[in-house]
Amino acid sequence: MKLPVSNTLPIKYLSAVFDNTTNSYKFYWFLGILECLKKSNKEEIFIEDILIEMIACVWYPINYFKLSFGKQDQLEKIVVALKNELEFEKDISKDDLINHLKDKSNKGFINRLLYELRRYVPFRFLSPWYNNELRGLADNDKNKIIHSNANKNFNHPTEMPIYKFSTEKTKIILNNEWFDYLLIHLSIAKGFTFWHLIKYLQKNNPNVPNLQEKLFPPLLRKLTIAKNYWQLYLDNFTDVKCIYSNQILYKNNISIDHYIPWSFVAHDQLWNLLPVIPAINSSKSDNIPSDIYLERFLNLQYSAFQFAMKTKSISKKMLEDYSIIFNENLNNIYLFSRKRFIGILADNIKPNMQIAINMGFVANWKFD
């Protein structure tokens, strides 16, 4: 993915910002700038506002989806510390989180956490513009060189940086040509950043599914199709029990549960969904169920799939999720023995559950 060309701007430097990235801060610093730009439409942006946008953007990937950003990543450490100290909910809305971060009563603690980001990030983002000047310098000397050159070359005809720094270093001031460029190409600039960010995250989360869905707060999930599917099954089999509570399920009083938590799989595919009594969802949350439930879940899945393939009331298109997980067409899956069906599904589910546990999802949940 490439940034749009420009006849006047040194796009090559911005294109190189994410080369050889070993920490996530550059991605989120640039996303923070773009968010502030979209909100204010102003060339001057407070550094603190950008840092707060960074925290808000990275909150869900780390605290909700439990993605790893690398052992040395400062953003991850800051966000985890914020959640632990201020006891924010992991699914707090972005607007509420930003308001809390700007709350004066939290100011001292937040300032201490953001100190390292404030000290380095605004300067190091501009490193590609000054690679020659920075070569061989001690790390402590680089900020001064970047600051000096950014302000000196602010209107340079071929080397102009995206921004310079205000006198008190509390703001960045966008170059007006870069300002226009970013406003015009805002969506492309974000896409460029997310594309590189996903590549970075894949290195630290090699077996985690749907990374692209885990960069943002989750959308409201629509489980109507799944609920209709299971209600039709329960309408024909009246003695089905909830695998967790062992209570009889009634089609008009069920909730739909993600066996492997949605916050790990980030999808609503039928092979991972099942009907449960309403009390289960609030109790289970995003915990990993105990192995004692797995066989019951697998048998329920097999029975429901067999029923769905036989009845004309269920569209075969609805069952395409099974083709994906089994890597077979539906007619072939229908011919599987119970043992084969269960074995293949278990072989897909067990590794995912272990990866989720390794990421920090709570294991061995049981319904009391």
Short mmCIF file of N, CA and C in Angstrom, two decimals, residues 242-246 257 259 277 279-294 296 353 362-368:
data_model
loop_
_atom_site.label_atom_id
_atom_site.label_comp_id
_atom_site.label_asym_id
_atom_site.label_seq_id
_atom_site.Cartn_x
_atom_site.Cartn_y
_atom_site.Cartn_z
N CYS A 242 -28.93 -27.10 28.09
CA CYS A 242 -27.81 -26.17 28.08
C CYS A 242 -26.55 -26.92 28.50
N ILE A 243 -25.48 -26.81 27.72
CA ILE A 243 -24.27 -27.61 28.01
C ILE A 243 -23.62 -27.17 29.33
N TYR A 244 -23.88 -25.95 29.76
CA TYR A 244 -23.25 -25.44 30.98
C TYR A 244 -24.09 -25.71 32.23
N SER A 245 -25.38 -25.40 32.14
CA SER A 245 -26.24 -25.47 33.32
C SER A 245 -26.99 -26.79 33.45
N ASN A 246 -27.05 -27.54 32.33
CA ASN A 246 -27.79 -28.79 32.26
C ASN A 246 -29.29 -28.59 32.38
N ASP A 257 -24.36 -17.93 22.85
CA ASP A 257 -23.03 -17.84 23.45
C ASP A 257 -21.96 -18.17 22.42
N TYR A 259 -18.68 -19.99 22.14
CA TYR A 259 -17.95 -20.97 22.96
C TYR A 259 -16.53 -20.49 23.22
N ILE A 277 -28.92 -20.86 28.49
CA ILE A 277 -29.88 -20.11 29.30
C ILE A 277 -29.35 -18.68 29.46
N ALA A 279 -28.75 -16.70 31.81
CA ALA A 279 -27.82 -16.40 32.90
C ALA A 279 -26.36 -16.69 32.53
N ILE A 280 -26.15 -17.46 31.48
CA ILE A 280 -24.79 -17.89 31.15
C ILE A 280 -23.93 -16.72 30.67
N ASN A 281 -24.46 -15.93 29.75
CA ASN A 281 -23.64 -14.90 29.12
C ASN A 281 -23.03 -13.93 30.13
N SER A 282 -23.81 -13.52 31.10
CA SER A 282 -23.28 -12.57 32.08
C SER A 282 -22.26 -13.24 33.00
N SER A 283 -22.42 -14.53 33.22
CA SER A 283 -21.50 -15.26 34.10
C SER A 283 -20.21 -15.63 33.37
N LYS A 284 -20.34 -16.11 32.14
CA LYS A 284 -19.18 -16.61 31.39
C LYS A 284 -18.34 -15.46 30.85
N SER A 285 -18.97 -14.38 30.42
CA SER A 285 -18.26 -13.22 29.88
C SER A 285 -17.29 -13.68 28.79
N ASP A 286 -16.00 -13.27 28.86
CA ASP A 286 -15.05 -13.70 27.83
C ASP A 286 -14.05 -14.71 28.39
N ASN A 287 -14.52 -15.52 29.33
CA ASN A 287 -13.67 -16.57 29.89
C ASN A 287 -13.68 -17.81 28.99
N ILE A 288 -12.66 -18.62 29.14
CA ILE A 288 -12.56 -19.87 28.39
C ILE A 288 -13.22 -20.99 29.19
N PRO A 289 -14.20 -21.69 28.60
CA PRO A 289 -14.91 -22.72 29.36
C PRO A 289 -14.02 -23.92 29.70
N SER A 290 -14.35 -24.57 30.78
CA SER A 290 -13.64 -25.76 31.21
C SER A 290 -13.77 -26.86 30.15
N ASP A 291 -12.79 -27.74 30.10
CA ASP A 291 -12.82 -28.86 29.16
C ASP A 291 -14.00 -29.80 29.40
N ILE A 292 -14.61 -29.73 30.57
CA ILE A 292 -15.73 -30.63 30.86
C ILE A 292 -16.92 -30.36 29.94
N TYR A 293 -16.96 -29.18 29.31
CA TYR A 293 -18.09 -28.83 28.45
C TYR A 293 -17.84 -29.13 26.98
N LEU A 294 -16.59 -29.42 26.62
CA LEU A 294 -16.24 -29.50 25.20
C LEU A 294 -17.00 -30.61 24.47
N ARG A 296 -19.83 -31.99 25.15
CA ARG A 296 -21.25 -31.64 25.02
C ARG A 296 -21.43 -30.63 23.88
N MET A 353 -8.30 -22.16 21.71
CA MET A 353 -8.53 -21.94 23.14
C MET A 353 -7.20 -21.81 23.88
N VAL A 362 -9.02 -15.80 30.79
CA VAL A 362 -9.15 -16.66 31.97
C VAL A 362 -9.66 -18.05 31.55
N ALA A 363 -8.98 -19.06 32.03
CA ALA A 363 -9.30 -20.44 31.63
C ALA A 363 -10.16 -21.15 32.68
N ASN A 364 -10.72 -22.28 32.26
CA ASN A 364 -11.39 -23.23 33.16
C ASN A 364 -12.64 -22.65 33.83
N TRP A 365 -13.36 -21.83 33.07
CA TRP A 365 -14.61 -21.28 33.64
C TRP A 365 -15.65 -22.41 33.77
N LYS A 366 -16.38 -22.36 34.90
CA LYS A 366 -17.48 -23.30 35.14
C LYS A 366 -18.69 -22.53 35.63
N PHE A 367 -19.85 -23.01 35.26
CA PHE A 367 -21.10 -22.39 35.71
C PHE A 367 -21.50 -22.96 37.05
N ASP A 368 -21.69 -22.05 38.01
CA ASP A 368 -22.08 -22.49 39.37
C ASP A 368 -23.59 -22.56 39.48
#
